[in-house]
XYZ file of C-alpha atoms in Angstrom:
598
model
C 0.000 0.000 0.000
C 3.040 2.329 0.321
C 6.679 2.439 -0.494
C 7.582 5.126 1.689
C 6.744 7.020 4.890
C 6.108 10.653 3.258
C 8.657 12.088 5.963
C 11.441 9.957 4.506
C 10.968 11.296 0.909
C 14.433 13.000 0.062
C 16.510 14.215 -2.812
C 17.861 10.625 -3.127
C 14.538 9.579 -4.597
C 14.207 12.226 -7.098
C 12.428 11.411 -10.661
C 11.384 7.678 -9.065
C 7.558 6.548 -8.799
C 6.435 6.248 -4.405
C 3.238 5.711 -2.959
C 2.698 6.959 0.039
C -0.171 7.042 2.367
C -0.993 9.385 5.397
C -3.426 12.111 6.205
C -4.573 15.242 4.500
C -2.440 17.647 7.084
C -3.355 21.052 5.206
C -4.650 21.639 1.440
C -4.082 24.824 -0.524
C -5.580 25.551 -3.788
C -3.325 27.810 -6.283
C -4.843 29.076 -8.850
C -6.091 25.700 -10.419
C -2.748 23.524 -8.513
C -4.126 22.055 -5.583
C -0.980 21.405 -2.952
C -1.434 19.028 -0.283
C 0.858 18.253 2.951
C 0.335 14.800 3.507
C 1.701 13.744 7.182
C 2.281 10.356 8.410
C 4.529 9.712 11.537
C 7.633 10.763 9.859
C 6.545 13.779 9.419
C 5.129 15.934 6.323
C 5.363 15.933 2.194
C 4.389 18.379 0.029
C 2.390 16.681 -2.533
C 1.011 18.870 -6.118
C -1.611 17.658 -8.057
C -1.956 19.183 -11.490
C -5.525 20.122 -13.351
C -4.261 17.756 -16.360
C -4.668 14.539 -14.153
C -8.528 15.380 -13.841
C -9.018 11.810 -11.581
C -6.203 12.648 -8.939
C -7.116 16.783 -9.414
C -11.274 15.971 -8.498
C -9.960 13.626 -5.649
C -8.050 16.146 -4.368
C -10.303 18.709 -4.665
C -12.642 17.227 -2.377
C -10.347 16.008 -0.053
C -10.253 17.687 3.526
C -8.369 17.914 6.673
C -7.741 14.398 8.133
C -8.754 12.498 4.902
C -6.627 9.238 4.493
C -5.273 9.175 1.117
C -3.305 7.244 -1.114
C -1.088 8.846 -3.445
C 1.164 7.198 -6.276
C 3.422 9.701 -8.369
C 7.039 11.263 -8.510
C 9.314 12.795 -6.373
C 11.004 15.860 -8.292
C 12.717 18.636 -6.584
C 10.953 21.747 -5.434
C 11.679 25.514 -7.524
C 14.491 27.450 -6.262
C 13.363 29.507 -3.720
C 10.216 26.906 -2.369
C 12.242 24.513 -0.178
C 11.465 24.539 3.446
C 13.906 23.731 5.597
C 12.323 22.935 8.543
C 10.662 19.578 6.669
C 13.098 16.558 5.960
C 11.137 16.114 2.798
C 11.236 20.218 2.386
C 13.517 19.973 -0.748
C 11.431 17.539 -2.934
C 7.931 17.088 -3.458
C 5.632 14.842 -5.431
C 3.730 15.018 -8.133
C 0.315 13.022 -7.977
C -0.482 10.955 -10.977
C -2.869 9.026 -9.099
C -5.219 9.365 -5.431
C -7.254 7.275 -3.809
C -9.447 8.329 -0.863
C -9.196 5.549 2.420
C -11.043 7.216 4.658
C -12.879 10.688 5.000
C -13.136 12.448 8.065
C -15.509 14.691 10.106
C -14.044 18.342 10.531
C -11.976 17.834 14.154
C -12.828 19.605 17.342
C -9.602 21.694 17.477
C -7.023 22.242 14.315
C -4.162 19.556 14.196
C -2.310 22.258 11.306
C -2.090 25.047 13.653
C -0.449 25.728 16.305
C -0.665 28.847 17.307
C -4.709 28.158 19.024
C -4.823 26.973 22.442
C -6.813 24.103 23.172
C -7.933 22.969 26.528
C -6.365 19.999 27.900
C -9.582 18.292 28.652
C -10.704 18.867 25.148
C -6.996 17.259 23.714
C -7.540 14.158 26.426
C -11.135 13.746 25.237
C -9.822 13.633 22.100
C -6.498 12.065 22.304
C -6.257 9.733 18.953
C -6.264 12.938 17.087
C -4.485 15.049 19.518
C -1.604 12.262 18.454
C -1.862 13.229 14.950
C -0.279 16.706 15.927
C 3.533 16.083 14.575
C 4.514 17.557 18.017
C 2.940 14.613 19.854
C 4.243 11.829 16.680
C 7.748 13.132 17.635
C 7.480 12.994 21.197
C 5.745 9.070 20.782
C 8.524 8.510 18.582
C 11.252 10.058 20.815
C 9.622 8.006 23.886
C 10.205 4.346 21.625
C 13.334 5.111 20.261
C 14.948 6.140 24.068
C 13.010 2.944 25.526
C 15.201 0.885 23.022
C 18.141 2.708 24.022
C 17.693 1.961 27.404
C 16.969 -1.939 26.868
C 20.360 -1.866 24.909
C 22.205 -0.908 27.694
C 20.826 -3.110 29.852
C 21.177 -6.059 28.224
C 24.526 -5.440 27.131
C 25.513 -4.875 30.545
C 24.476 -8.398 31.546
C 20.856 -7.326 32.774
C 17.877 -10.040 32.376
C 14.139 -8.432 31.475
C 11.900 -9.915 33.656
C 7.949 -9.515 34.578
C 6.864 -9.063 37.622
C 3.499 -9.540 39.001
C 0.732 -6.889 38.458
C -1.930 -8.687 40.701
C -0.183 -8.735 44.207
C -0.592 -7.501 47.676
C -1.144 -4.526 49.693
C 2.100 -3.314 51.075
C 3.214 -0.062 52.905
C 5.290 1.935 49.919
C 4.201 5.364 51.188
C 1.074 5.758 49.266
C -2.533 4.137 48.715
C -2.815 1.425 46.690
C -5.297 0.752 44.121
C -7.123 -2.516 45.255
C -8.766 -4.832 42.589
C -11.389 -7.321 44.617
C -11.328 -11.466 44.145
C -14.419 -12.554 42.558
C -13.183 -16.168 43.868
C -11.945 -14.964 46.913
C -14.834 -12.749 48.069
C -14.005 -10.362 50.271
C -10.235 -10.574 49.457
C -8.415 -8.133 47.345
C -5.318 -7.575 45.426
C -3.083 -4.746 44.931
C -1.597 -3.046 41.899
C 2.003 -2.815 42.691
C 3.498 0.410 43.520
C 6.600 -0.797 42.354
C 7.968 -4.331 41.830
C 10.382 -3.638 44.968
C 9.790 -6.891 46.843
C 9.870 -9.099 44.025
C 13.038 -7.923 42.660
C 14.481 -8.369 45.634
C 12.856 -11.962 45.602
C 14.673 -12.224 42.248
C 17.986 -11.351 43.310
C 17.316 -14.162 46.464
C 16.930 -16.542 43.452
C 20.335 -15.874 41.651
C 19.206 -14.045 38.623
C 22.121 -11.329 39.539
C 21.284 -8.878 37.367
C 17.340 -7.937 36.841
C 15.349 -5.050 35.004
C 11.645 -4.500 34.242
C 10.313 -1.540 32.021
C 7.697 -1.568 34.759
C 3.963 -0.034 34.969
C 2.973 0.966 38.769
C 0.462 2.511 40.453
C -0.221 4.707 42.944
C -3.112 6.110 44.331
C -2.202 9.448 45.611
C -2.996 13.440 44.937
C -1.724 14.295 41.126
C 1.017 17.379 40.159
C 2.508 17.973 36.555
C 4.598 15.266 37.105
C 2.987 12.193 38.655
C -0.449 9.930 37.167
C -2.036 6.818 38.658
C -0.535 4.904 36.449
C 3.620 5.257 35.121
C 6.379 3.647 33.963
C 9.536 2.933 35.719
C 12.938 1.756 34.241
C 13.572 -1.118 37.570
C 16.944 -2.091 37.968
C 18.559 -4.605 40.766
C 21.347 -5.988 40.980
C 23.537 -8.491 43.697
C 27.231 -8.355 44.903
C 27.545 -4.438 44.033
C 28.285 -1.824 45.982
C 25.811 1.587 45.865
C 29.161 3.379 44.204
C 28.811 0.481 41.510
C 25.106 0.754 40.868
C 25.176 4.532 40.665
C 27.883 4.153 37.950
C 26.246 1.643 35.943
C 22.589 3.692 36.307
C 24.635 7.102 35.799
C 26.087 5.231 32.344
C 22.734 4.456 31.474
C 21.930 8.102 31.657
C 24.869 9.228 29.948
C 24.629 7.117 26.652
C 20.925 7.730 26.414
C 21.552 11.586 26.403
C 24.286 10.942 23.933
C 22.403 8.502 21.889
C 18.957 10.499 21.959
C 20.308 14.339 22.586
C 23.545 14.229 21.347
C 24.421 15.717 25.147
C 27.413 14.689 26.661
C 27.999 14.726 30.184
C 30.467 14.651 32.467
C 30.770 12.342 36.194
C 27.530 13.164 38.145
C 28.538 15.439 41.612
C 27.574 13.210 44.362
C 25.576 16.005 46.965
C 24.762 14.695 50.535
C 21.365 15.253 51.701
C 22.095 17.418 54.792
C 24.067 19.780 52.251
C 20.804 19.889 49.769
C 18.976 20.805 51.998
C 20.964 23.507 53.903
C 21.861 25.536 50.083
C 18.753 24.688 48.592
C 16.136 23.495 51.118
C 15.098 20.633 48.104
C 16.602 17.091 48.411
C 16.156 17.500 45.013
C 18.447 20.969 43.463
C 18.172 22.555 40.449
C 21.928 23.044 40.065
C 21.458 25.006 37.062
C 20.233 28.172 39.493
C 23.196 29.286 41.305
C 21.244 31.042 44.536
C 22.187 29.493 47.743
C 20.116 29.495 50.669
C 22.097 30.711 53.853
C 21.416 29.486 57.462
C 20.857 33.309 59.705
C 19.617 31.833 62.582
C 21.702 32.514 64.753
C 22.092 35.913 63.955
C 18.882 36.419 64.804
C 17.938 34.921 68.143
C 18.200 38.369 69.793
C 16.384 40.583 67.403
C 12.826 42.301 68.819
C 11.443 40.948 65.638
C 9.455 37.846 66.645
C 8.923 37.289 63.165
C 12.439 36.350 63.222
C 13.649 35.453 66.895
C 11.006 32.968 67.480
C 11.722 30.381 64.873
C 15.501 31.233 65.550
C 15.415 30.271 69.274
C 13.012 27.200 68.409
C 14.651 23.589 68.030
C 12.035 22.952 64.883
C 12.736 26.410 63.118
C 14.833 27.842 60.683
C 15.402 31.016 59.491
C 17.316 31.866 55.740
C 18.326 34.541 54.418
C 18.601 34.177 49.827
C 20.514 36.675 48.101
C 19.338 38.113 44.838
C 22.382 39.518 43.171
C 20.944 42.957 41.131
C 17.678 42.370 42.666
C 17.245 45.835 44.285
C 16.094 46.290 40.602
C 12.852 44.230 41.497
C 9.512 45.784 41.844
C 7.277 46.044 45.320
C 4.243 44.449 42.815
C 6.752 42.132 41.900
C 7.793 41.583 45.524
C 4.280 41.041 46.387
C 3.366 38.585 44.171
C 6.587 36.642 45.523
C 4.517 36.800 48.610
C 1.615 35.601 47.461
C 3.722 32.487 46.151
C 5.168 31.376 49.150
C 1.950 31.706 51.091
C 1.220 28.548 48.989
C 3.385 26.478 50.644
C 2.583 27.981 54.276
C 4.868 30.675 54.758
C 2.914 33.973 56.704
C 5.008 36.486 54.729
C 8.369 37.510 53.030
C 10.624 40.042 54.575
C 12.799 41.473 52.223
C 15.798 44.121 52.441
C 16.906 46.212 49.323
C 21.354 46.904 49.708
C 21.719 50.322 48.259
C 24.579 51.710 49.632
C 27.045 49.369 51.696
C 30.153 51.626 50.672
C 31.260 52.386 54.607
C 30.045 49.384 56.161
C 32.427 48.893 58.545
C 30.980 52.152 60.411
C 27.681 50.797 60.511
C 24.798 50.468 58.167
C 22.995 53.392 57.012
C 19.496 52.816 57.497
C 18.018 55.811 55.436
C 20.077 55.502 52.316
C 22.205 52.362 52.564
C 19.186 49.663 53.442
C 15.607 50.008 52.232
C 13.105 47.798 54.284
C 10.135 47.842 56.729
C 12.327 45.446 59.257
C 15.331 46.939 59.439
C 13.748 49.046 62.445
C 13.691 46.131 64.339
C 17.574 45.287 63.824
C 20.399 46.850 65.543
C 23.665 47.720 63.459
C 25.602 44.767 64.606
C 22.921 42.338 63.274
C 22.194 44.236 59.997
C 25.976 44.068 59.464
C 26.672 40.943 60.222
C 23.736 39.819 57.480
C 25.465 42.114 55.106
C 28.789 40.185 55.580
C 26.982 36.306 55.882
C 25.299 36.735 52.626
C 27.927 38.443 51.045
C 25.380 41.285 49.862
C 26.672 43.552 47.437
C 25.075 47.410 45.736
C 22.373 46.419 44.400
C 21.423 43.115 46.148
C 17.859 42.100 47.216
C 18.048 39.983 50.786
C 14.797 37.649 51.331
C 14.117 35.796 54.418
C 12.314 32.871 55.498
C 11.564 32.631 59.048
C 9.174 29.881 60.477
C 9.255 25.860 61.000
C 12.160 24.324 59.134
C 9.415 22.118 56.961
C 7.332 25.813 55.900
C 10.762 27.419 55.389
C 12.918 24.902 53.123
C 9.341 24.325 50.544
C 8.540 28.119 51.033
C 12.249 29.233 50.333
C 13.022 26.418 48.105
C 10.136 26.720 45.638
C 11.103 30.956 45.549
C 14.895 29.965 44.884
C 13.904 27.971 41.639
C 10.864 30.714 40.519
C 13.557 33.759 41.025
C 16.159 31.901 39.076
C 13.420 30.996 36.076
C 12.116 34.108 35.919
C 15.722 36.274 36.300
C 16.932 33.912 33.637
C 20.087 33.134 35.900
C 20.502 29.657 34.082
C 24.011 28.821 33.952
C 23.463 25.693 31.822
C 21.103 23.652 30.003
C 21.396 20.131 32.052
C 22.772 19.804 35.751
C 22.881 16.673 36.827
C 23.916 15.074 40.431
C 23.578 12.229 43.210
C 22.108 13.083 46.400
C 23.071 10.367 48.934
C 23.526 9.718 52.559
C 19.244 10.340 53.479
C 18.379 9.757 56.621
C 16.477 6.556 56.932
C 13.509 7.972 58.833
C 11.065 10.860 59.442
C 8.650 11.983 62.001
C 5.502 12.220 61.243
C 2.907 14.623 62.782
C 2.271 12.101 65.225
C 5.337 11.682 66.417
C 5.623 8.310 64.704
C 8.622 7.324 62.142
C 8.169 6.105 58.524
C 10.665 5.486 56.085
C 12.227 8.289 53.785
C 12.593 5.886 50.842
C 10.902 2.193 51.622
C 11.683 -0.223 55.011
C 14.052 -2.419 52.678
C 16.394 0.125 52.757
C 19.845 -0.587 54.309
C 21.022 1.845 56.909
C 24.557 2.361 57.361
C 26.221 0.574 60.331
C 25.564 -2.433 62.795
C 22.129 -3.599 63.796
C 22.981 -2.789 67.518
C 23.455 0.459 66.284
C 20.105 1.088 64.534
C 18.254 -0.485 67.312
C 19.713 2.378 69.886
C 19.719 5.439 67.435
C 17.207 4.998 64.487
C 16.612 8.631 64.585
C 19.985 9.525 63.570
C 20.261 6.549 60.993
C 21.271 7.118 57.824
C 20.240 4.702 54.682
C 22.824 3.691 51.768
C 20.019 5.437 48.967
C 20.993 7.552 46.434
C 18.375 9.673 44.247
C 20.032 11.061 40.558
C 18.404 14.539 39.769
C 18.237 16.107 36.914
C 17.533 20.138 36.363
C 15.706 20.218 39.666
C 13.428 16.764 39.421
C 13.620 13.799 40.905
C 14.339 11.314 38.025
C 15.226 8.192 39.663
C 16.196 6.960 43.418
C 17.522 3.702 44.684
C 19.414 2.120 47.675
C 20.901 -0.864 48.981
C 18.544 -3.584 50.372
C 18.618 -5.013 53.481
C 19.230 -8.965 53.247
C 19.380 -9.838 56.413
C 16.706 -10.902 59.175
C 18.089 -9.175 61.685
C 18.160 -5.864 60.201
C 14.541 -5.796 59.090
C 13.542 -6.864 61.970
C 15.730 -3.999 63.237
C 14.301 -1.517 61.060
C 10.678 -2.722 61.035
C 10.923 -2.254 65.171
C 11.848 1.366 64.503
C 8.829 1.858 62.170
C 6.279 0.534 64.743
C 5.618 -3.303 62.465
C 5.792 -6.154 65.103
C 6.438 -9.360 64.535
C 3.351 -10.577 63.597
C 1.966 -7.357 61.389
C 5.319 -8.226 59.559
C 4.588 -11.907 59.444
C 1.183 -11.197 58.071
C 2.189 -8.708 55.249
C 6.050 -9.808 54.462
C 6.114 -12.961 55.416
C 7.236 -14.161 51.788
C 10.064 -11.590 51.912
C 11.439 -12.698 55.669
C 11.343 -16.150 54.284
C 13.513 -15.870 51.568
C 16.199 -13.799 53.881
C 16.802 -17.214 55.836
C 17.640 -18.931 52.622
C 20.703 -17.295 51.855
C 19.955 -13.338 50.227
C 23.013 -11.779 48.662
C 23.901 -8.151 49.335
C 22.096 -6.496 47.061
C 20.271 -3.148 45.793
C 18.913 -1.175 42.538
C 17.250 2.018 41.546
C 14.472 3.035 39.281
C 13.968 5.349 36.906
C 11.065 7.535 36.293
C 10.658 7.317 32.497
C 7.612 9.427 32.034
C 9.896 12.642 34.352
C 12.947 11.896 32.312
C 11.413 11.675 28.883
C 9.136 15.189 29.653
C 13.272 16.668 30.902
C 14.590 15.338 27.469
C 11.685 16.675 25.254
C 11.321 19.929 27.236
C 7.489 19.013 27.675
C 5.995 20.626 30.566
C 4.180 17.536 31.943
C 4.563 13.665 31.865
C 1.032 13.614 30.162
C 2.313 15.192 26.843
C 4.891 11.847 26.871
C 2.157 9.530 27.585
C -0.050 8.068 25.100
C -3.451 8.042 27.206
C -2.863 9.660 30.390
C -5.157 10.402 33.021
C -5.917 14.341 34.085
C -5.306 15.783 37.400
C -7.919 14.051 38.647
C -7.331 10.837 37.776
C -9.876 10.264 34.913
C -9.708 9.934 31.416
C -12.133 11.708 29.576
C -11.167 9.762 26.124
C -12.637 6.913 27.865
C -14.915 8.173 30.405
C -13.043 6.228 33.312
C -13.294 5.735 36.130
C -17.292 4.434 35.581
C -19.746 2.706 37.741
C -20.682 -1.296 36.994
C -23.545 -2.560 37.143
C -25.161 -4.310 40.011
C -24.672 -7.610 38.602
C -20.771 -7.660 38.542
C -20.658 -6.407 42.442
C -22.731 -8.950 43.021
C -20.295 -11.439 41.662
C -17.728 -10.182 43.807
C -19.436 -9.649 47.231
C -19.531 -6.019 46.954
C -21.777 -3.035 47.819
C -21.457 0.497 46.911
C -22.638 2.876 49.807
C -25.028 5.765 48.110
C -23.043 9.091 47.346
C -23.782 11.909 50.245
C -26.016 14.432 49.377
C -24.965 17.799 49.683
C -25.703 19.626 52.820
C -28.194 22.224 51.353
C-alpha cells in the first residue's frame, strides 16, 4: 500500500515513482494547482496535483483535513526559492499521478495544522487519537520508543535479564494508597496493583538471577502534580554483589549514553551532593543546580532581634530562618515583591521580609538605614545584626536579601520553591542540564504524630551495625541515592537489606511487630533465611525523564493516554460505575453518594 513514509521522501529519490499514504495535514488551492501536505509519523510531504490529471485533481479537490489518502506519483525537486527547511522532505515534493481516498473524516474539534490556538487539555484528552496526529505529539511518541530501546540496549549489554513481575499482588506499605482490585473467587479478598515491583526484585535477586530489570507499569493512588499519574512507567533495575558506588555508575552510564544517543548531550561524572548539604543551600533534596542562589542558614544571627517574626523560629529547636541573596535584585519591583509573597503563602509561609542593599560603601561604620538599606524590618535590627547579614550573605550594591523565618518544613518548601521561581524568571541559568547524586538520606522521618516512617521504603539498608540502629534509628542514615536532573527527581535507589536481623531492626523502629510483619512480608522474611546476597537497585522515572529530554511541561504530553489531574480519562470516560450484577459477583456493595448539605 506504500513504499515510503512521506517524511522519509528525500533528494535521493528524485524522478522515481512512491506511494505513500498518510493524512490530509493542510490543502491549498493555487490558482487551479491544488498542494497538499500529507503527514504520516515521519513527518510531512508536500504533494502537487496538477488540473491535467482530472481523476487525482477531483480527488483532491474534495479532499479535507484528516482524509486518508493514497497517493502514487514522482518525487522531483521543489523551484528554487520553495524549499522549506524545517521539513526533511522540504527539498522535494511529489507530483500526484494518481489518489485514492481511504477514509474521509468529520471536521476535528480543534485544528491539528495550527499551532498557534490553544486548546484545553480536557478537550486534547477527550480527544487524544487525534491530539496524536499533531507532529509535536508523533515526535514525542517517537522520541519516547526510540529512548526505551536505548535503554533496553544498555541493559542487556551490561548483563541485565528483562523480567515480569506480578501486576496482581498484595497490599504493602510503599508510602502511598494502593489501588485494590477485589477477588471474585476470593470474596471479600483483594489484590493490589504494585506500587513498584520492589519486593519481588528483591525476591529475584534471592533466586540468583544477579542482574534484573523491568520496564515496569505501577500505580499509585495518591494526589496528582505535573509530574505524577495513577498509572507510570519505571525503568527497575537490581542488581547483587555491588556496591551503591557500583550501581550509581552503571545507572549514571545508562543516563549518559541515552543523552548521547537520543540528545547528542554529553555529560560529564555526576557530583555526588549529601542530603544534609541539599537541603541547607537549597532546602530541596532535590536541586536545580542550574540556578546558582544558595540558601544561607541566619539563625543565629537572629535569636536576639525584637522581631518575633524572626527570633522565634531562631530560638526554636524545629525552626529555621534563611536569608537568599538576589544579586541585582534591588532592581525588582514592590508588585513584583508582592506577588513573591503571594507564592510562598502557597506552601505555608505567613510572609516575606525582604531588604533592598543600596549603599554598603562604609560598612564597617555601621549600616545606614536611610540611604544604605531600604526595608520595613530593618527598624527592628540593631547595626551589629544588619551588618553581620550584610557580611553572611555576602550582599553587594544592588542586592535584594529575602528571608524565610518559620518551621524548618514551611521554610525549606517556602524558600526552596522561591529559589527555583527567582532563578526561572531572572533567567540566571548557567546551563542547560545539571545533573547530580544526592546520597547519605536519613532513613527515617517523624511524622505529625510523632511516629517514624521510612524516607525511601523499610528495605532500605542503613549504614552501620544492627545494635546500632536499634539504639539510634533517629539519627540513621540509609545507603540510597536519588540522581536529579535540572531540579526533578528522576530516579532513586538504595541498597537492600538482606538480612533478618536488620529488618527486623528496622521494622521495630517503624512501629511493624512481629506478627503485622509476618502477616504482610512474610514471603520476603522467608527468603532472607535462605541465603539473600547483598544487594540493591534504583528506578527510573521514564515518564519525568522523557518530559526533561523533550522539554514538555508535563509527563502527560509523553504519555499516550494519560489520566488528568484528577485521575480520569475523559477519552474513555473512566473511572465508571458497573452494574449491580458484577458487584454482586464479587461480594460487593457500593454505599449511596452523600447528598450535599443544602
Amino acid at each position: 500500500m506504500r513504499s515510503i513514509y512521506c517524511g522519509l521522501v528525500t533528494e535521493e529519490l528524485i524522478d522515481q515513482t512512491i506511494t505513500v499514504v498518510g493524512w490530509v495535514h493542510r490543502r491549498r488551492d493555487h490558482g487551479g494547482v491544488i498542494f497538499l501536505d500529507m503527514r504520516d509519523r515521519e513527518g510531512l510531504l508536500q504533494v502537487v496535483i496538477d488540473p491535467d490529471t482530472p481523476e487525482a485533481f477531483a480527488t483532491a479537490d474534495a479532499a479535507r483535513s484528516e482524509y486518508v489518502l493514497q497517493i502514487t506519483g514522482r518525487v522531483r525537486a521543489r523551484y528554487q526559492g520553495t524549499e522549506n527547511k524545517n521539513m526533511k522532505s522540504g527539498n522535494v515534493e511529489l507530483l500526484a499521478k494518481e489518489i485514492q481516498t481511504l477514509a474521509k473524516a468529520e471536521t476535528p474539534p480543534f485544528p491539528l495544522n495550527d499551532d498557534t490556538i490553544t486548546v484545553s487539555e480536557e478537550l486534547r484528552l477527550k480527544y487524544r487519537f487525534l491530539d496524536m496526529r499533531r507532529p509535536e505529539m508523533q515526535e514525542r511518541m517517537m522520541f519516547r520508543a526510540k529512548a526505551t530501546s536505548a535503554i533496553r540496549r544498555y541493559l542487556d549489554e551490561q548483563g541485565f535479564l528483562d523480567v515480569e513481575t506480578p501486576i496482581l499482588t498484595r497490599a504493602t506499605p510503599e508510602g502511598a494508597r494502593d489501588y485494590l482490585v477485589p477477588s471474585r473467587v476470593s470474596n471479600g479478598e483483594f489484590y493490589a496493583l504494585p506500587q513498584s515491583p520492589q519486593l519481588f526484585k528483591q525476591l529475584l535477586m534471592v533466586a540468583g538471577f544477579d542482574r534484573y530489570y523491568q520496564i515496569a507499569k505501577c500505580f499509585r493512588d495518591e494526589d496528582l502534580r505535573a509530574d505524577r499519574q495513577p498509572e507510570f512507567t519505571q525503568v527497575d533495575i537490581e542488581t547483587s554483589f555491588l556496591d551503591d558506588e557500583e550501581i550509581m555508575n552503571i545507572s549514571e552510564g545508562l543516563a549518559k549514553e541515552l543523552f548521547k544517543t537520543m540528545l547528542g548531550v554529553e555529560f560529564d561524572t555526576f557530583p555526588r551532593m549529601t542530603y544534609a548539604d541539599a537541603m541547607r543551600d537549597y532546602a530541596s533534596d532535590k536541586p536545580d543546580l542550574r540556578i546558582p542562589l544558595k540558601l544561607i542558614d541566619v539563625a543565629d544571627i537572629m535569636q536576639s532581634v525584637e522581631f518575633k517574626v524572626f527570633s522565634g523560629p531562631a530560638n526554636d529547636p524545629k525552626g529555621r530562618v534563611v536569608a537568599l541573596r538576589i544579586p541585582n535584585g534591588a532592581d525588582i519591583s514592590r508588585k513584583q515583591i508582592d506577588d513573591y509573597t503571594k507564592f510562598v503563602g502557597i506552601y505555608g509561609a505567613k510572609g516575606l521580609a525582604y531588604i533592598k542593599v543600596n549603599d554598603i560603601s562604609n560598612i564597617n561604620n555601621g549600616v545606614d538605614k536611610e540611604s544604605g538599606l531600604q526595608s520595613p524590618i530593618i527598624k527592628n535590627m540593631t547595626d551589629e545584626v544588619l551588618v553581620e547579614l550584610i557580611r553572611r550573605t555576602n550582599a553587594q550594591n544592588g542586592d535584594l536579601i529575602f528571608f524565610g523565618a518559620d518551621k524548618a518544613k514551611v521554610v525549606n518548601d517556602a524558600m526552596g520553591a522561591l529559589r527555583v521561581k527567582i532563578g526561572l524568571d531572572l533567567n540566571l541559568l548557567t546551563c542547560q542540564w545539571a545533573p547530580l547524586w544526592v546520597v547519605d538520606f536519613p532513613m527515617f522521618e517523624e511524622t505529625d504524630d510523632g511516629k517514624w516512617t521510612s524516607v525511601h521504603h523499610p528495605f532500605t539498608r542503613p549504614k552501620g551495625t544492627v545494635e546500632e540502629m536499634k539504639n539510634s534509628p533517629e539519627t540513621a542514615l540509609s545507603i540510597a541515592y536519588d540522581m536529579v536532573l535540572n531540579g526533578t527527581e528522576i530516579g532513586g535507589g538504595s541498597l537492600r537489606i538482606n538480612t533478618l536481623e536488620m529488618q527486623t531492626a528496622v521494622f521495630e523502629a517503624l512501629g511493624i511487630g512481629e506478627e503485622e510483619a509476618n502477616e504482610k512480608f512474610s514471603f520476603l522474611l522467608n527468603a532472607l533465611k535462605y541465603g539473600a546476597p547483598p544487594h540493591g537497585g534504583l528506578a527510573l522515572g521514564l515518564d519525568r525523564l522523557i518530559m526533561l529530554m523533550v522539554g514538555a511541561s508535563s509527563i502527560r504530553d509523553v504519555i499516550a493516554f494519560p489520566k488528568t489531574k484528577t485521575a480520569e480519562c475523559p477519552l474513555t470516560d473512566a473511572p465508571a460505575e458497573v452494574d449491580a450484577k458484577q458487584l454482586r459477583e464479587l461480594g460487593l456493595r457500593v454505599r449511596e453518594k452523600s447528598k450535599d448539605s443544602n
